[in-house]
Coordinates of C-alpha atoms in Angstrom, one line a residue:
X190 CA 124.4 78.3 118.3
X191 CA 125.5 81.9 120.4
X192 CA 122.7 83.6 122.2
X193 CA 122.4 86.1 119.5
X194 CA 121.0 83.3 117.3
X195 CA 118.9 81.8 119.5
X196 CA 117.3 86.1 120.2
X197 CA 117.2 85.7 116.2
X198 CA 115.2 82.5 116.3
X199 CA 112.9 83.5 119.0
X200 CA 112.1 87.0 117.5
X201 CA 111.0 84.9 114.1
X202 CA 109.0 82.6 115.8
X203 CA 106.8 84.8 118.1
X204 CA 107.6 87.9 116.2
X205 CA 109.1 90.5 119.2
X206 CA 111.0 90.4 122.5
X207 CA 111.3 92.1 125.3
X208 CA 112.8 95.5 124.7
X209 CA 116.3 94.2 127.1
X210 CA 116.4 91.4 124.8
X211 CA 116.0 93.8 121.6
X212 CA 118.4 96.1 122.7
X213 CA 121.2 93.0 123.1
X214 CA 120.6 92.3 119.7
X215 CA 121.4 95.4 118.7
X216 CA 124.1 95.7 120.1
X217 CA 126.3 92.6 120.5
X218 CA 125.4 91.0 116.6
X219 CA 128.6 90.2 114.7
X220 CA 128.9 90.4 111.1
X221 CA 128.3 86.2 111.0
X222 CA 124.9 86.8 113.2
X223 CA 124.1 89.3 110.8
X224 CA 124.2 86.8 107.9
X225 CA 122.4 84.3 109.4
X226 CA 119.8 87.1 110.4
X227 CA 119.7 87.9 106.7
X228 CA 119.1 84.9 105.4
X229 CA 115.9 84.5 107.9
X230 CA 114.5 87.1 106.9
X231 CA 114.8 87.1 103.2
X232 CA 113.0 83.4 103.7
X233 CA 110.3 85.1 104.4
X234 CA 110.3 87.9 102.2
X235 CA 110.1 85.0 99.6
X236 CA 107.8 83.0 101.6
X237 CA 105.4 85.9 101.9
X238 CA 106.0 87.7 97.9
X239 CA 108.2 84.8 96.3
X240 CA 110.1 86.7 93.8
X241 CA 108.6 89.8 92.9
X242 CA 110.1 93.4 93.8
X243 CA 107.3 96.2 93.6
X244 CA 108.3 99.7 92.4
X245 CA 106.8 103.1 93.5
X246 CA 106.9 106.0 91.1
X247 CA 107.8 108.2 94.0
X248 CA 106.7 112.2 92.2
X249 CA 108.6 114.8 94.7
X250 CA 106.3 117.2 94.1
X251 CA 107.2 120.9 96.5
X252 CA 110.6 121.4 98.4
X253 CA 109.2 124.2 100.7
X254 CA 108.4 122.8 104.2
X255 CA 106.8 125.2 107.2
X256 CA 108.6 122.5 109.8
X257 CA 112.4 123.0 111.2
X258 CA 113.4 119.4 111.7
X259 CA 117.3 119.8 112.8
X260 CA 118.2 116.8 109.9
X261 CA 116.8 118.0 106.9
X262 CA 117.7 119.9 104.3
X263 CA 114.4 121.0 103.0
X264 CA 114.0 122.9 106.6
X265 CA 112.4 126.3 106.5
X266 CA 115.8 127.6 108.0
X267 CA 117.4 126.8 105.4
X268 CA 118.3 130.2 103.3
X269 CA 120.6 128.0 100.6
X270 CA 117.4 125.5 99.9
X271 CA 115.9 125.3 96.5
X272 CA 112.3 125.8 96.6
X273 CA 109.4 124.9 93.8
X274 CA 106.4 123.5 93.7
X275 CA 105.0 121.1 90.9
X276 CA 101.5 122.2 89.2
X277 CA 98.5 119.3 89.2
X278 CA 99.4 119.1 85.3
X279 CA 103.1 119.1 86.2
X280 CA 102.3 115.6 88.8
X281 CA 100.0 114.1 85.8
X282 CA 102.2 114.5 83.1
X283 CA 105.3 112.7 86.0
X284 CA 101.9 109.7 86.4
X285 CA 101.0 109.5 82.4
X286 CA 105.1 108.7 81.9
X287 CA 105.0 106.7 84.9
X288 CA 102.0 104.6 83.5
X289 CA 103.3 104.2 80.3
X290 CA 106.9 102.8 82.2
X291 CA 104.7 100.1 84.4
X292 CA 104.5 102.2 87.3
X293 CA 101.2 100.8 89.4
X294 CA 101.2 102.8 92.5
X295 CA 102.1 106.3 92.6
X296 CA 103.9 108.2 95.7
X297 CA 103.2 111.9 96.0
X298 CA 105.8 113.3 98.6
X299 CA 107.0 116.9 99.7
X300 CA 107.6 119.0 102.5
X301 CA 104.4 120.3 104.7
X302 CA 103.5 122.8 102.3
X303 CA 100.5 124.7 103.3
X304 CA 100.0 126.1 99.8
X305 CA 98.8 122.4 98.5
X306 CA 95.1 123.1 100.6
X307 CA 92.9 120.2 101.2
X308 CA 90.7 121.4 97.8
X309 CA 93.8 121.8 95.5
X310 CA 95.0 118.3 96.7
X311 CA 91.6 116.6 96.5
X312 CA 91.0 117.8 93.3
X313 CA 94.5 116.2 92.4
X314 CA 93.6 112.7 94.2
X315 CA 90.8 112.4 92.5
X316 CA 92.1 113.2 88.8
X317 CA 95.2 110.5 89.5
X318 CA 92.7 108.3 90.1
X319 CA 90.2 109.1 87.6
X320 CA 92.7 108.6 84.8
X321 CA 94.5 105.8 85.8
X322 CA 91.7 103.8 88.5
X323 CA 93.7 99.9 88.8
X324 CA 96.4 102.2 90.1
X325 CA 97.4 102.9 94.2
X326 CA 98.2 106.2 95.4
X327 CA 100.2 106.5 98.2
X328 CA 100.9 110.3 100.2
X329 CA 103.7 111.3 102.1
X330 CA 103.1 114.9 103.1
X331 CA 103.3 115.2 106.9
X332 CA 100.7 116.1 109.4
X333 CA 97.6 116.8 108.7
X334 CA 94.5 117.0 110.9
X335 CA 91.9 114.0 110.9
X336 CA 89.4 115.8 108.9
X337 CA 92.7 116.3 105.9
X338 CA 93.8 112.6 106.2
X339 CA 89.8 111.4 105.7
X340 CA 88.6 114.1 102.5
X341 CA 92.0 112.7 100.9
X342 CA 91.3 109.4 102.0
X343 CA 87.6 109.6 100.6
X344 CA 89.1 111.3 97.2
X345 CA 90.7 107.9 96.4
X346 CA 93.7 107.8 98.3
X347 CA 95.0 104.3 99.3
X348 CA 97.6 104.3 101.8
X349 CA 99.2 107.1 103.4
X350 CA 103.5 107.7 104.8
X351 CA 104.4 109.5 108.1
X352 CA 107.7 108.2 109.6
X353 CA 108.0 108.7 113.0
X354 CA 111.4 109.1 112.8
X355 CA 112.1 107.3 116.0
X356 CA 109.6 106.2 119.2
X357 CA 111.6 107.4 121.9
X358 CA 109.9 111.0 123.5
X359 CA 113.4 112.3 124.5
X360 CA 115.3 111.4 121.3
X361 CA 112.3 112.6 119.4
X362 CA 113.2 115.8 120.6
X363 CA 116.6 116.5 120.2
X364 CA 115.9 115.9 116.7
X365 CA 113.3 118.3 116.7
X366 CA 112.0 121.6 117.2
X367 CA 110.1 122.4 120.6
X368 CA 106.5 122.5 118.2
X369 CA 106.7 119.1 117.0
X370 CA 106.3 116.3 118.9
X371 CA 105.9 112.7 119.3
X372 CA 102.1 113.0 120.4
X373 CA 101.5 114.7 117.9
X374 CA 103.3 112.2 115.1
X375 CA 101.6 109.1 116.8
X376 CA 98.5 110.7 116.9
X377 CA 98.3 111.2 112.9
X378 CA 99.1 107.4 112.4
X379 CA 96.4 106.1 114.7
X380 CA 93.9 108.3 112.5
X381 CA 95.2 107.5 109.4
X382 CA 94.9 103.9 110.5
X383 CA 91.8 104.4 111.7
X384 CA 90.4 105.7 108.8
X385 CA 91.3 102.9 106.6
X386 CA 94.5 103.4 105.0
X387 CA 97.3 101.6 104.5
X388 CA 99.3 103.3 106.8
X389 CA 103.2 103.5 106.4
X390 CA 105.6 104.4 109.6
X391 CA 109.7 104.4 109.7
X392 CA 112.8 105.4 111.6
X393 CA 116.0 107.2 110.9
X394 CA 119.3 104.3 111.7
X395 CA 122.6 106.1 113.1
X396 CA 120.5 109.7 114.0
X397 CA 122.2 111.9 116.2
X398 CA 122.3 110.7 119.8
X399 CA 120.3 107.4 119.0
X400 CA 121.0 104.2 120.9
X401 CA 120.5 100.7 120.3
X402 CA 117.6 100.8 123.3
X403 CA 116.3 103.7 121.4
X404 CA 115.9 101.5 118.5
X405 CA 114.5 99.1 120.4
X406 CA 111.5 101.2 121.3
X407 CA 111.1 101.4 117.1
X408 CA 111.1 97.9 116.7
X409 CA 108.5 97.3 119.9
X410 CA 106.2 100.3 118.4
X411 CA 106.6 99.1 114.8
X412 CA 105.4 95.5 116.1
X413 CA 102.3 97.2 118.2
X414 CA 101.2 99.6 115.4
X415 CA 101.3 96.7 113.1
X416 CA 101.4 98.8 109.8
X417 CA 101.4 97.9 106.1
X418 CA 104.4 99.8 105.3
X419 CA 107.8 100.6 107.3
X420 CA 110.3 103.1 105.9
X421 CA 113.7 102.9 107.3
X422 CA 116.6 104.7 106.3
X423 CA 120.4 105.7 107.1
X424 CA 120.8 109.1 108.4
X425 CA 123.0 110.7 106.4
X426 CA 124.0 114.5 107.5
X427 CA 123.1 117.6 105.6
X428 CA 125.4 120.3 105.3
X429 CA 123.2 123.1 105.8
X430 CA 121.7 121.5 109.1
X431 CA 122.7 122.1 112.3
X432 CA 123.3 118.0 112.3
X433 CA 126.3 118.9 109.2
X434 CA 129.5 117.1 111.2
X435 CA 127.2 114.3 112.5
X436 CA 128.4 111.0 111.9
X437 CA 126.3 109.0 109.5
X438 CA 124.4 105.8 109.4
X439 CA 125.5 102.5 108.4
X440 CA 124.9 100.6 106.1
X441 CA 125.0 97.2 108.7
X442 CA 122.9 98.8 111.2
X443 CA 120.5 99.9 108.1
X444 CA 120.2 96.4 106.9
X445 CA 120.4 94.4 110.6
X446 CA 117.0 96.8 111.2
X447 CA 115.0 96.4 107.7
X448 CA 115.7 92.0 108.3
X449 CA 114.4 93.1 112.0
X450 CA 111.2 94.3 111.0
X451 CA 111.0 91.5 107.8
X452 CA 111.0 89.4 111.0
X453 CA 108.4 91.1 113.2
X454 CA 105.9 91.6 110.1
X455 CA 106.4 89.2 107.5
X456 CA 104.2 90.5 104.8
X457 CA 105.1 94.1 105.4
X458 CA 105.7 96.4 102.2
X459 CA 109.5 97.0 103.0
X460 CA 111.4 99.7 101.0
X461 CA 115.4 99.3 99.5
X462 CA 115.2 103.1 100.3
X463 CA 117.2 105.6 98.2
X464 CA 119.2 106.8 101.3
X465 CA 120.4 103.3 101.6
X466 CA 121.5 103.4 97.4
X467 CA 123.1 107.0 98.1
X468 CA 125.8 105.4 100.8
X469 CA 126.2 101.9 98.8
X470 CA 126.0 101.8 95.3
X471 CA 124.6 98.6 96.1
X472 CA 122.1 99.2 98.5
X473 CA 118.9 98.4 96.9
X474 CA 120.5 94.9 96.8
X475 CA 121.4 94.5 99.9
X476 CA 118.2 95.7 101.4
X477 CA 116.0 92.8 99.2
X478 CA 118.5 90.3 100.7
X479 CA 118.2 91.4 104.1
X480 CA 114.5 91.2 103.9
X481 CA 112.9 94.4 101.7
X482 CA 110.6 93.8 99.1
X483 CA 110.0 97.7 97.8
X484 CA 111.8 100.1 95.2
X485 CA 111.1 103.8 94.3
X486 CA 112.7 105.2 91.9
X487 CA 112.2 109.0 90.7
X488 CA 109.5 110.1 88.5
X489 CA 109.9 114.2 89.2
X490 CA 110.8 116.1 86.5
X491 CA 114.6 116.0 86.1
X492 CA 114.6 119.6 86.6
X493 CA 113.3 119.6 90.3
X494 CA 114.9 116.4 91.7
X495 CA 118.4 117.9 92.6
X496 CA 116.2 120.6 94.3
X497 CA 114.6 118.1 97.0
X498 CA 117.5 117.8 98.7
X499 CA 117.2 116.0 102.4
X500 CA 120.1 115.0 103.0
X501 CA 123.6 115.6 101.1
X502 CA 124.5 113.7 97.8
X503 CA 120.9 112.1 97.4
X504 CA 121.0 110.0 94.4
X505 CA 118.0 111.0 91.7
X506 CA 120.2 109.5 88.7
X507 CA 120.8 106.1 87.2
X508 CA 118.9 103.7 88.5
X509 CA 117.4 105.9 90.8
X510 CA 115.6 107.1 87.5
X511 CA 112.4 105.9 86.7
X512 CA 113.6 106.3 83.1
X513 CA 115.8 104.0 83.9
X514 CA 113.7 101.2 84.7
X515 CA 114.7 98.6 82.0
X516 CA 118.3 98.9 84.1
X517 CA 116.5 97.9 87.5
X518 CA 114.7 95.9 86.1
X519 CA 118.1 93.7 85.2
X520 CA 119.8 94.0 88.6
X521 CA 116.8 93.1 89.9
X522 CA 116.8 89.7 87.8
X523 CA 120.9 89.7 88.2
X524 CA 119.8 88.6 92.1
X525 CA 117.2 86.3 90.8
X526 CA 113.9 88.8 91.4
X527 CA 111.6 90.5 89.2
X528 CA 109.6 93.3 89.1
X529 CA 105.6 93.2 88.0
X530 CA 103.4 95.3 86.5
X531 CA 101.3 95.3 89.8
X532 CA 100.3 98.1 92.7
X533 CA 102.1 95.4 95.1
X534 CA 99.8 96.2 97.6
X535 CA 99.9 95.1 101.0
X536 CA 99.5 91.0 102.2
X537 CA 98.6 90.1 105.8
X538 CA 100.2 86.9 107.2

């Protein structure tokens, strides 16, 4: 057995490796090593969750953002971005449609839009939880104060996704303006976990300037932080950002990172992301075979989906659309998986 496979076995047994060995693993794996890793990750997914793939209804409710991340199409400096905000009633209508389709987790995602004050957010959260008490509610609305996070939790929010994007401070500074810091992001993540959320972090694969050692830092952070959710997707450039001409991340390296996370956290909620489906029409299936167990179809009103353009060519139709759930179920059944009507909570293993 080769050295890379020995490292994969060691990672599965110990759930982490030193930074040097993780870097070697990320730099030197071959397609044969990839297949071996995917088999191990897929086995762990099935041991943890059987053949169930959980769905979340994604509601992208605002494309306004105060931040200026260099990679994001919603950055405040992008004067060509089409901005919109959904009203509370429009958001509740999305939930009504989603509930009838069989969704039992809703994900409210937006740019960091100050128009949605804590009071507005808490009223919205309470309304959703009152009408659909059997559903989980995930927020993905960026960096807030600890008091704000506490207020959302007290109003009924269950989960919070805040991707850290990169756990290396120097690399973080390459991707963001000076006013945004990795220290601030990490403080938010710690607050969320301490309050009691099922907390999600995550990173981009192949972002500009990223090295294998920096990806190793992401894996080390994930092992230390022990999140309940991890969102991983390839970097995809947007034509109206400073990274417009940078190369995109690859399917292969993204799948490899997904599988490594499954070995590190066997019970984690791990999406096959929209970005993965954007760069590969079979990205969802490949992600599941690499250990993913969550898919997030889009419940947003159809007339705003194309406006929430984080990166070029972001898919929002076809099986990515929540109204095509029957087709998605058929695709999952074709690879031996089922989509239950379930909140799909984290399992500590």
